[in-house]
PDB file of C-alpha atoms in Angstrom:
ATOM      1  CA  MET A   1     265.041  53.702 335.566  1.00 45.00           C
ATOM      2  CA  GLY A   2     261.509  53.167 336.609  1.00 47.00           C
ATOM      3  CA  ASP A   3     260.218  54.043 333.129  1.00 49.00           C
ATOM      4  CA  SER A   4     258.928  51.105 331.107  1.00 46.00           C
ATOM      5  CA  THR A   5     259.780  51.000 327.455  1.00 47.00           C
ATOM      6  CA  VAL A   6     257.939  49.196 324.641  1.00 46.00           C
ATOM      7  CA  THR A   7     260.004  47.658 321.875  1.00 47.00           C
ATOM      8  CA  PRO A   8     258.123  47.497 318.528  1.00 48.00           C
ATOM      9  CA  LEU A   9     258.020  44.155 316.753  1.00 45.00           C
ATOM     10  CA  GLU A  10     260.105  44.848 313.744  1.00 48.00           C
ATOM     11  CA  GLY A  11     260.848  42.235 311.114  1.00 45.00           C
ATOM     12  CA  ARG A  12     258.146  39.969 312.507  1.00 46.00           C
ATOM     13  CA  GLU A  13     254.809  39.086 310.976  1.00 47.00           C
ATOM     14  CA  GLN A  14     251.934  40.407 312.984  1.00 50.00           C
ATOM     15  CA  ALA A  15     249.212  37.909 313.751  1.00 49.00           C
ATOM     16  CA  VAL A  16     246.037  38.256 311.776  1.00 49.00           C
ATOM     17  CA  PRO A  17     242.957  37.641 313.866  1.00 52.00           C
ATOM     18  CA  GLN A  18     241.093  34.553 312.679  1.00 53.00           C
ATOM     19  CA  PRO A  19     237.341  34.178 312.961  1.00 52.00           C
ATOM     20  CA  VAL A  20     236.595  31.471 315.486  1.00 50.00           C
ATOM     21  CA  THR A  21     233.638  29.155 315.436  1.00 50.00           C
ATOM     22  CA  THR A  22     231.831  28.011 318.552  1.00 50.00           C
ATOM     23  CA  GLY A  23     233.997  24.918 318.639  1.00 53.00           C
ATOM     24  CA  GLY A  24     237.199  26.943 318.738  1.00 54.00           C
ATOM     25  CA  ALA A  25     238.333  25.971 315.196  1.00 55.00           C
ATOM     26  CA  PRO A  26     238.922  28.756 312.681  1.00 57.00           C
ATOM     27  CA  ALA A  27     236.013  29.305 310.307  1.00 56.00           C
ATOM     28  CA  PRO A  28     236.692  28.886 306.574  1.00 59.00           C
ATOM     29  CA  LEU A  29     237.377  32.053 304.658  1.00 57.00           C
ATOM     30  CA  PRO A  30     234.556  33.214 302.368  1.00 60.00           C
ATOM     31  CA  ALA A  31     234.843  32.167 298.736  1.00 56.00           C
ATOM     32  CA  PRO A  32     235.886  34.934 296.355  1.00 58.00           C
ATOM     33  CA  ALA A  33     232.993  36.611 294.580  1.00 54.00           C
ATOM     34  CA  PRO A  34     232.646  35.595 290.918  1.00 59.00           C
ATOM     35  CA  SER A  35     233.686  38.135 288.344  1.00 62.00           C
ATOM     36  CA  SER A  36     231.078  40.194 286.530  1.00 61.00           C
ATOM     37  CA  GLY A  37     231.741  38.281 283.303  1.00 61.00           C
ATOM     38  CA  ARG A  38     231.173  34.968 285.050  1.00 62.00           C
ATOM     39  CA  ARG A  39     227.996  36.239 286.671  1.00 60.00           C
ATOM     40  CA  ARG A  40     226.713  37.453 283.310  1.00 59.00           C
ATOM     41  CA  LEU A  41     227.466  34.085 281.682  1.00 56.00           C
ATOM     42  CA  GLY A  42     225.750  32.311 284.556  1.00 60.00           C
ATOM     43  CA  ARG A  43     222.632  34.418 284.071  1.00 59.00           C
ATOM     44  CA  LEU A  44     222.603  33.652 280.336  1.00 59.00           C
ATOM     45  CA  ARG A  45     222.858  29.922 281.016  1.00 62.00           C
ATOM     46  CA  SER A  46     220.098  29.943 283.632  1.00 64.00           C
ATOM     47  CA  PRO A  47     216.433  29.530 282.711  1.00 65.00           C
ATOM     48  CA  ARG A  48     214.545  32.805 282.676  1.00 69.00           C
ATOM     49  CA  ARG A  49     210.965  33.870 282.133  1.00 72.00           C
ATOM     50  CA  PRO A  50     210.409  34.477 278.383  1.00 77.00           C
ATOM     51  CA  ARG A  51     209.146  37.874 277.251  1.00 80.00           C
ATOM     52  CA  LEU A  52     206.356  37.755 274.694  1.00 81.00           C
ATOM     53  CA  TRP A  53     207.433  40.687 272.529  1.00 82.00           C
ATOM     54  CA  PHE A  54     211.007  39.388 272.363  1.00 82.00           C
ATOM     55  CA  GLU A  55     209.934  35.855 271.423  1.00 84.00           C
ATOM     56  CA  ILE A  56     207.606  37.040 268.656  1.00 85.00           C
ATOM     57  CA  LEU A  57     210.350  39.246 267.234  1.00 87.00           C
ATOM     58  CA  LEU A  58     212.978  36.497 267.564  1.00 83.00           C
ATOM     59  CA  ILE A  59     210.857  33.852 265.847  1.00 83.00           C
ATOM     60  CA  ALA A  60     209.864  36.216 263.031  1.00 85.00           C
ATOM     61  CA  VAL A  61     213.433  37.376 262.377  1.00 86.00           C
ATOM     62  CA  SER A  62     214.811  33.845 262.669  1.00 82.00           C
ATOM     63  CA  TYR A  63     212.334  32.365 260.200  1.00 80.00           C
ATOM     64  CA  TRP A  64     212.892  35.249 257.790  1.00 84.00           C
ATOM     65  CA  THR A  65     216.667  34.699 258.030  1.00 81.00           C
ATOM     66  CA  TYR A  66     216.252  30.933 257.586  1.00 78.00           C
ATOM     67  CA  SER A  67     214.114  31.395 254.461  1.00 76.00           C
ATOM     68  CA  LEU A  68     216.477  34.032 253.070  1.00 78.00           C
ATOM     69  CA  ILE A  69     219.588  31.883 253.502  1.00 75.00           C
ATOM     70  CA  ARG A  70     217.904  28.669 252.338  1.00 74.00           C
ATOM     71  CA  ASN A  71     216.602  30.278 249.178  1.00 71.00           C
ATOM     72  CA  ALA A  72     219.866  32.148 248.550  1.00 70.00           C
ATOM     73  CA  VAL A  73     221.841  28.893 248.375  1.00 68.00           C
ATOM     74  CA  PRO A  74     222.759  28.207 244.735  1.00 68.00           C
ATOM     75  CA  GLU A  75     220.368  25.620 243.358  1.00 67.00           C
ATOM     76  CA  GLN A  76     223.103  23.723 241.474  1.00 82.00           C
ATOM     77  CA  ARG A  77     220.583  21.619 239.563  1.00 85.00           C
ATOM     78  CA  ALA A  78     223.068  19.263 237.924  1.00 88.00           C
ATOM     79  CA  GLU A  79     224.820  18.426 241.199  1.00 91.00           C
ATOM     80  CA  ALA A  80     221.492  18.097 243.016  1.00 91.00           C
ATOM     81  CA  LEU A  81     220.266  15.563 240.445  1.00 92.00           C
ATOM     82  CA  ARG A  82     223.538  13.613 240.638  1.00 93.00           C
ATOM     83  CA  ASN A  83     223.213  13.450 244.416  1.00 94.00           C
ATOM     84  CA  ALA A  84     219.615  12.265 244.112  1.00 95.00           C
ATOM     85  CA  ASP A  85     220.675   9.470 241.725  1.00 94.00           C
ATOM     86  CA  TRP A  86     223.427   8.452 244.153  1.00 95.00           C
ATOM     87  CA  ILE A  87     221.039   8.281 247.125  1.00 96.00           C
ATOM     88  CA  TRP A  88     218.461   6.333 245.130  1.00 95.00           C
ATOM     89  CA  GLN A  89     221.092   3.806 244.039  1.00 94.00           C
ATOM     90  CA  ALA A  90     222.425   3.551 247.604  1.00 95.00           C
ATOM     91  CA  GLU A  91     218.934   2.781 248.921  1.00 95.00           C
ATOM     92  CA  GLN A  92     218.511   0.151 246.218  1.00 94.00           C
ATOM     93  CA  ARG A  93     221.770  -1.494 247.255  1.00 95.00           C
ATOM     94  CA  LEU A  94     220.490  -1.502 250.846  1.00 94.00           C
ATOM     95  CA  GLY A  95     217.213  -3.059 249.711  1.00 94.00           C
ATOM     96  CA  ALA A  96     215.271  -0.118 251.177  1.00 94.00           C
ATOM     97  CA  ALA A  97     214.239   1.884 248.109  1.00 94.00           C
ATOM     98  CA  PHE A  98     210.525   1.875 248.897  1.00 95.00           C
ATOM     99  CA  GLU A  99     209.705   5.538 248.161  1.00 96.00           C
ATOM    100  CA  GLU A 100     208.453   4.941 244.617  1.00 95.00           C
ATOM    101  CA  SER A 101     206.066   2.171 245.666  1.00 95.00           C
ATOM    102  CA  VAL A 102     204.614   4.294 248.479  1.00 96.00           C
ATOM    103  CA  ASN A 103     204.315   7.303 246.160  1.00 97.00           C
ATOM    104  CA  HIS A 104     202.365   5.378 243.505  1.00 96.00           C
ATOM    105  CA  ALA A 105     200.169   3.493 245.989  1.00 97.00           C
ATOM    106  CA  VAL A 106     199.054   6.601 247.901  1.00 96.00           C
ATOM    107  CA  ASN A 107     198.653   8.633 244.723  1.00 95.00           C
ATOM    108  CA  SER A 108     196.018   6.155 243.551  1.00 95.00           C
ATOM    109  CA  VAL A 109     193.741   7.206 246.446  1.00 96.00           C
ATOM    110  CA  THR A 110     192.802  10.763 245.541  1.00 94.00           C
ATOM    111  CA  TRP A 111     191.311  11.931 248.844  1.00 95.00           C
ATOM    112  CA  LEU A 112     194.288  10.531 250.757  1.00 96.00           C
ATOM    113  CA  ILE A 113     197.017  12.092 248.644  1.00 95.00           C
ATOM    114  CA  VAL A 114     195.219  15.452 248.492  1.00 94.00           C
ATOM    115  CA  GLY A 115     194.995  15.423 252.287  1.00 95.00           C
ATOM    116  CA  MET A 116     198.706  14.638 252.493  1.00 95.00           C
ATOM    117  CA  ASN A 117     199.487  17.528 250.162  1.00 94.00           C
ATOM    118  CA  TYR A 118     197.753  19.948 252.512  1.00 94.00           C
ATOM    119  CA  TYR A 119     199.329  18.230 255.530  1.00 96.00           C
ATOM    120  CA  TYR A 120     202.778  18.776 254.002  1.00 94.00           C
ATOM    121  CA  ALA A 121     202.071  22.430 253.283  1.00 91.00           C
ATOM    122  CA  THR A 122     200.489  23.499 256.571  1.00 92.00           C
ATOM    123  CA  LEU A 123     201.107  21.346 259.642  1.00 93.00           C
ATOM    124  CA  HIS A 124     204.862  21.805 259.386  1.00 92.00           C
ATOM    125  CA  PHE A 125     204.355  25.409 260.514  1.00 91.00           C
ATOM    126  CA  VAL A 126     201.067  25.222 262.449  1.00 95.00           C
ATOM    127  CA  VAL A 127     202.082  22.426 264.833  1.00 97.00           C
ATOM    128  CA  THR A 128     205.572  23.832 265.438  1.00 96.00           C
ATOM    129  CA  LEU A 129     204.215  27.278 266.318  1.00 94.00           C
ATOM    130  CA  GLY A 130     201.507  25.657 268.429  1.00 96.00           C
ATOM    131  CA  VAL A 131     204.074  23.736 270.492  1.00 97.00           C
ATOM    132  CA  LEU A 132     206.111  26.929 270.986  1.00 95.00           C
ATOM    133  CA  VAL A 133     203.011  28.758 272.253  1.00 95.00           C
ATOM    134  CA  TRP A 134     202.158  25.856 274.560  1.00 96.00           C
ATOM    135  CA  LEU A 135     205.691  25.837 275.971  1.00 95.00           C
ATOM    136  CA  TYR A 136     205.582  29.592 276.512  1.00 94.00           C
ATOM    137  CA  ARG A 137     202.320  29.407 278.448  1.00 93.00           C
ATOM    138  CA  SER A 138     202.647  26.124 280.348  1.00 94.00           C
ATOM    139  CA  HIS A 139     206.403  25.501 280.651  1.00 95.00           C
ATOM    140  CA  PRO A 140     208.131  28.900 280.749  1.00 93.00           C
ATOM    141  CA  GLY A 141     211.140  27.495 282.600  1.00 92.00           C
ATOM    142  CA  ARG A 142     211.803  25.007 279.795  1.00 94.00           C
ATOM    143  CA  TYR A 143     210.835  27.272 276.926  1.00 94.00           C
ATOM    144  CA  ALA A 144     214.195  28.922 276.145  1.00 93.00           C
ATOM    145  CA  ALA A 145     216.177  25.676 276.280  1.00 95.00           C
ATOM    146  CA  THR A 146     213.678  23.786 274.120  1.00 96.00           C
ATOM    147  CA  ARG A 147     213.536  26.687 271.677  1.00 95.00           C
ATOM    148  CA  LEU A 148     217.342  26.593 271.490  1.00 95.00           C
ATOM    149  CA  VAL A 149     217.118  22.946 270.365  1.00 97.00           C
ATOM    150  CA  LEU A 150     214.822  23.971 267.509  1.00 96.00           C
ATOM    151  CA  PHE A 151     216.990  26.910 266.464  1.00 94.00           C
ATOM    152  CA  ALA A 152     220.252  24.935 266.564  1.00 96.00           C
ATOM    153  CA  THR A 153     218.614  22.145 264.551  1.00 97.00           C
ATOM    154  CA  THR A 154     217.501  24.598 261.883  1.00 94.00           C
ATOM    155  CA  ALA A 155     220.857  26.374 261.785  1.00 94.00           C
ATOM    156  CA  VAL A 156     222.850  23.217 261.123  1.00 95.00           C
ATOM    157  CA  ALA A 157     220.326  22.226 258.437  1.00 94.00           C
ATOM    158  CA  LEU A 158     221.317  25.338 256.490  1.00 91.00           C
ATOM    159  CA  VAL A 159     224.851  23.970 256.345  1.00 92.00           C
ATOM    160  CA  GLY A 160     223.496  20.805 254.747  1.00 91.00           C
ATOM    161  CA  TYR A 161     221.516  22.780 252.159  1.00 90.00           C
ATOM    162  CA  TYR A 162     224.617  24.725 251.185  1.00 88.00           C
ATOM    163  CA  PHE A 163     227.137  21.896 250.926  1.00 90.00           C
ATOM    164  CA  TYR A 164     224.862  19.093 249.722  1.00 92.00           C
ATOM    165  CA  PRO A 165     222.234  20.224 247.202  1.00 92.00           C
ATOM    166  CA  LEU A 166     219.750  17.434 246.643  1.00 93.00           C
ATOM    167  CA  ALA A 167     216.795  17.118 244.301  1.00 92.00           C
ATOM    168  CA  PRO A 168     213.614  15.595 245.756  1.00 94.00           C
ATOM    169  CA  PRO A 169     212.446  12.312 244.180  1.00 95.00           C
ATOM    170  CA  ARG A 170     209.659  14.043 242.206  1.00 92.00           C
ATOM    171  CA  LEU A 171     212.287  16.036 240.253  1.00 90.00           C
ATOM    172  CA  MET A 172     214.547  13.112 239.401  1.00 90.00           C
ATOM    173  CA  SER A 173     215.294  12.338 235.786  1.00 80.00           C
ATOM    174  CA  GLY A 174     213.133   9.650 234.206  1.00 76.00           C
ATOM    175  CA  GLY A 175     209.809  10.707 235.680  1.00 69.00           C
ATOM    176  CA  ALA A 176     209.252   7.539 237.753  1.00 89.00           C
ATOM    177  CA  PHE A 177     207.941   9.494 240.739  1.00 94.00           C
ATOM    178  CA  VAL A 178     204.652  11.408 240.719  1.00 93.00           C
ATOM    179  CA  ASP A 179     204.643  15.088 241.714  1.00 91.00           C
ATOM    180  CA  THR A 180     201.352  14.808 243.575  1.00 91.00           C
ATOM    181  CA  VAL A 181     200.795  18.571 243.839  1.00 88.00           C
ATOM    182  CA  MET A 182     201.137  19.054 240.091  1.00 88.00           C
ATOM    183  CA  VAL A 183     198.956  16.030 239.254  1.00 89.00           C
ATOM    184  CA  HIS A 184     196.102  16.879 241.633  1.00 87.00           C
ATOM    185  CA  GLN A 185     196.428  20.660 241.321  1.00 81.00           C
ATOM    186  CA  THR A 186     196.499  21.232 245.073  1.00 81.00           C
ATOM    187  CA  TRP A 187     198.375  23.880 246.975  1.00 68.00           C
ATOM    188  CA  GLY A 188     200.616  21.475 248.785  1.00 53.00           C
ATOM    189  CA  SER A 189     204.236  22.518 248.424  1.00 54.00           C
ATOM    190  CA  MET A 190     206.257  25.693 248.087  1.00 53.00           C
ATOM    191  CA  ALA A 191     208.381  23.793 245.586  1.00 51.00           C
ATOM    192  CA  SER A 192     205.616  22.957 243.120  1.00 53.00           C
ATOM    193  CA  GLY A 193     203.304  24.837 240.803  1.00 50.00           C
ATOM    194  CA  ASP A 194     203.383  28.638 240.749  1.00 51.00           C
ATOM    195  CA  LEU A 195     205.142  28.783 244.136  1.00 51.00           C
ATOM    196  CA  LYS A 196     208.248  26.892 243.053  1.00 53.00           C
ATOM    197  CA  HIS A 197     210.070  30.107 242.121  1.00 50.00           C
ATOM    198  CA  MET A 198     209.818  31.299 245.750  1.00 54.00           C
ATOM    199  CA  SER A 199     211.724  28.371 247.218  1.00 67.00           C
ATOM    200  CA  ASN A 200     214.927  26.485 246.566  1.00 77.00           C
ATOM    201  CA  GLN A 201     213.756  23.169 245.124  1.00 84.00           C
ATOM    202  CA  TYR A 202     217.109  21.480 245.669  1.00 88.00           C
ATOM    203  CA  ALA A 203     217.287  21.779 249.457  1.00 88.00           C
ATOM    204  CA  ALA A 204     215.909  18.360 250.376  1.00 92.00           C
ATOM    205  CA  MET A 205     218.736  17.181 252.647  1.00 94.00           C
ATOM    206  CA  PRO A 206     218.161  17.260 255.578  1.00 95.00           C
ATOM    207  CA  SER A 207     214.394  17.150 255.925  1.00 96.00           C
ATOM    208  CA  MET A 208     213.241  19.810 258.369  1.00 95.00           C
ATOM    209  CA  HIS A 209     209.745  18.378 258.128  1.00 96.00           C
ATOM    210  CA  ILE A 210     211.215  15.470 260.078  1.00 98.00           C
ATOM    211  CA  GLY A 211     213.529  17.585 262.253  1.00 97.00           C
ATOM    212  CA  TRP A 212     210.736  19.896 263.355  1.00 97.00           C
ATOM    213  CA  SER A 213     208.030  17.224 263.675  1.00 98.00           C
ATOM    214  CA  LEU A 214     210.292  15.017 265.798  1.00 98.00           C
ATOM    215  CA  TRP A 215     211.104  18.055 267.978  1.00 98.00           C
ATOM    216  CA  CYS A 216     207.368  18.617 268.422  1.00 98.00           C
ATOM    217  CA  GLY A 217     206.670  14.950 269.083  1.00 98.00           C
ATOM    218  CA  LEU A 218     209.402  14.496 271.688  1.00 98.00           C
ATOM    219  CA  THR A 219     208.436  17.721 273.442  1.00 98.00           C
ATOM    220  CA  ILE A 220     204.781  16.731 273.660  1.00 98.00           C
ATOM    221  CA  PHE A 221     205.629  13.199 274.781  1.00 97.00           C
ATOM    222  CA  ALA A 222     208.037  14.414 277.472  1.00 97.00           C
ATOM    223  CA  LEU A 223     205.927  17.238 278.917  1.00 97.00           C
ATOM    224  CA  ALA A 224     202.248  16.517 278.222  1.00 96.00           C
ATOM    225  CA  ARG A 225     200.240  15.022 281.064  1.00 94.00           C
ATOM    226  CA  LEU A 226     197.355  13.484 279.120  1.00 96.00           C
ATOM    227  CA  PRO A 227     198.143   9.995 277.762  1.00 96.00           C
ATOM    228  CA  TRP A 228     196.331  10.581 274.465  1.00 97.00           C
ATOM    229  CA  ALA A 229     198.355  13.769 273.876  1.00 97.00           C
ATOM    230  CA  ARG A 230     201.597  11.887 274.463  1.00 97.00           C
ATOM    231  CA  ILE A 231     200.532   9.195 271.984  1.00 97.00           C
ATOM    232  CA  LEU A 232     199.704  11.847 269.377  1.00 97.00           C
ATOM    233  CA  GLY A 233     203.120  13.363 270.008  1.00 97.00           C
ATOM    234  CA  LEU A 234     204.787  10.094 269.060  1.00 96.00           C
ATOM    235  CA  LEU A 235     202.544   9.544 266.032  1.00 98.00           C
ATOM    236  CA  TYR A 236     203.115  12.996 264.553  1.00 98.00           C
ATOM    237  CA  PRO A 237     206.690  12.454 263.244  1.00 98.00           C
ATOM    238  CA  VAL A 238     205.769   8.947 262.065  1.00 98.00           C
ATOM    239  CA  VAL A 239     202.858  10.256 259.976  1.00 98.00           C
ATOM    240  CA  THR A 240     205.067  13.083 258.727  1.00 98.00           C
ATOM    241  CA  LEU A 241     207.606  10.544 257.472  1.00 98.00           C
ATOM    242  CA  VAL A 242     204.877   8.758 255.509  1.00 98.00           C
ATOM    243  CA  VAL A 243     203.701  12.083 254.058  1.00 97.00           C
ATOM    244  CA  ILE A 244     207.105  13.318 252.870  1.00 97.00           C
ATOM    245  CA  VAL A 245     207.741   9.967 251.172  1.00 97.00           C
ATOM    246  CA  ALA A 246     204.257   9.585 249.673  1.00 97.00           C
ATOM    247  CA  THR A 247     204.313  13.083 248.164  1.00 95.00           C
ATOM    248  CA  ALA A 248     207.805  12.403 246.698  1.00 95.00           C
ATOM    249  CA  ASN A 249     209.282  15.416 248.439  1.00 94.00           C
ATOM    250  CA  HIS A 250     211.993  13.455 250.282  1.00 96.00           C
ATOM    251  CA  PHE A 251     213.927  10.218 250.415  1.00 97.00           C
ATOM    252  CA  TRP A 252     213.846   8.424 253.744  1.00 96.00           C
ATOM    253  CA  LEU A 253     217.567   9.185 254.055  1.00 97.00           C
ATOM    254  CA  ASP A 254     216.615  12.878 254.142  1.00 97.00           C
ATOM    255  CA  ALA A 255     214.671  12.012 257.283  1.00 97.00           C
ATOM    256  CA  VAL A 256     217.804  10.476 258.782  1.00 97.00           C
ATOM    257  CA  GLY A 257     219.557  13.773 258.100  1.00 97.00           C
ATOM    258  CA  GLY A 258     216.770  15.593 259.956  1.00 97.00           C
ATOM    259  CA  VAL A 259     217.169  13.286 262.960  1.00 98.00           C
ATOM    260  CA  LEU A 260     220.926  13.935 263.050  1.00 98.00           C
ATOM    261  CA  CYS A 261     220.314  17.689 262.958  1.00 98.00           C
ATOM    262  CA  LEU A 262     217.903  17.372 265.891  1.00 98.00           C
ATOM    263  CA  ALA A 263     220.505  15.365 267.832  1.00 98.00           C
ATOM    264  CA  PHE A 264     222.928  18.236 267.243  1.00 98.00           C
ATOM    265  CA  GLY A 265     220.309  20.685 268.549  1.00 97.00           C
ATOM    266  CA  PHE A 266     219.812  18.697 271.753  1.00 97.00           C
ATOM    267  CA  THR A 267     223.590  18.496 272.206  1.00 97.00           C
ATOM    268  CA  VAL A 268     223.958  22.280 271.937  1.00 97.00           C
ATOM    269  CA  ALA A 269     221.156  22.908 274.444  1.00 95.00           C
ATOM    270  CA  GLY A 270     222.493  20.264 276.813  1.00 95.00           C
ATOM    271  CA  LEU A 271     225.981  21.765 276.809  1.00 95.00           C
ATOM    272  CA  TRP A 272     224.643  25.292 277.307  1.00 92.00           C
ATOM    273  CA  TYR A 273     222.190  24.545 280.119  1.00 92.00           C
ATOM    274  CA  GLY A 274     224.011  21.566 281.607  1.00 91.00           C
ATOM    275  CA  THR A 275     221.001  19.259 281.266  1.00 92.00           C
ATOM    276  CA  LEU A 276     218.236  18.269 278.884  1.00 92.00           C
ATOM    277  CA  PRO A 277     215.614  20.994 278.390  1.00 94.00           C
ATOM    278  CA  TYR A 278     212.849  18.743 279.715  1.00 95.00           C
ATOM    279  CA  SER A 279     214.730  18.290 283.022  1.00 93.00           C
ATOM    280  CA  LEU A 280     214.667  22.005 283.837  1.00 93.00           C
ATOM    281  CA  PRO A 281     212.015  23.326 286.260  1.00 92.00           C
ATOM    282  CA  ARG A 282     208.651  23.992 284.669  1.00 90.00           C
ATOM    283  CA  VAL A 283     208.350  27.491 286.178  1.00 88.00           C
ATOM    284  CA  VAL A 284     211.201  29.943 286.619  1.00 77.00           C
ATOM    285  CA  PRO A 285     211.447  31.494 290.111  1.00 68.00           C
ATOM    286  CA  GLU A 286     210.435  35.132 290.196  1.00 62.00           C
ATOM    287  CA  ARG A 287     212.770  37.774 291.565  1.00 52.00           C
ATOM    288  CA  GLU A 288     211.704  40.746 293.622  1.00 44.00           C
ATOM    289  CA  PRO A 289     213.252  44.044 292.492  1.00 43.00           C
ATOM    290  CA  GLY A 290     216.672  44.074 294.142  1.00 43.00           C
ATOM    291  CA  GLY A 291     215.783  41.025 296.169  1.00 43.00           C
ATOM    292  CA  PRO A 292     216.438  37.274 296.206  1.00 43.00           C
ATOM    293  CA  LEU A 293     214.745  34.649 294.129  1.00 43.00           C
ATOM    294  CA  LEU A 294     211.331  33.663 295.395  1.00 44.00           C
ATOM    295  CA  PRO A 295     210.682  29.923 295.667  1.00 44.00           C
ATOM    296  CA  THR A 296     208.182  28.451 293.278  1.00 46.00           C
ATOM    297  CA  LYS A 297     206.779  25.081 292.389  1.00 46.00           C
ATOM    298  CA  ALA A 298     208.629  22.925 289.890  1.00 47.00           C
TER     299      ALA A 298
END
């Protein structure tokens, strides 16, 4: 009779202790940890410090693959010449078929056209590689995203080469345009002289001379600090446009195709990184082994 009994709470929910803040209100529950797949994707989409050996290997393999695919595309000479005639007639209907006049005018100045031949053959690669090296050294946080723009631009250009073979103006029927490399016997194009068998001559649309030079120019203009360097960045694709027209290697509509490919490249990089490459921090924060990110200057 004097014994006390304890009745268990059956069929009732037991109270779960809630963490209480200093104000007496329950603290919010911690957010669930992201899955490993989500964490891995987040790391891939975050800027990281580039590794030299990997970048050299990637660029070498990528250019080798680009050249292999571009030159493996069937030349389709008849279709390429038909497409060239169509573009030339379309430009005439637009009142903007100025390539022949520029080609003949510049060809009459020997030192100028010879210089343009060498410009066409060399700067396309030298300046592009130079900008990549500069990005790697001075803007490592923006390097991968800006490199992605270049790679995506080049990749979509291969689609154009495959589905739209196009002869350059210098190979059009009728012989109205001057093949400046052949006339002046300069080493100025992989598609002329003894080197023409090493390259697909009917892959003129889009123009990667314009796609790559505009990539270089915009990158220099956006990231360079010296005013004269920024001006040179803007002039580079403009001069390149004059060169590809004067040497009769491209129509100006090929340049439009190169611009569209570059726009695609920027779109891909923007969707992947969530912003334009030039808006990313200049330097990637370093991480201690097993530790948090260390702050760094932008």
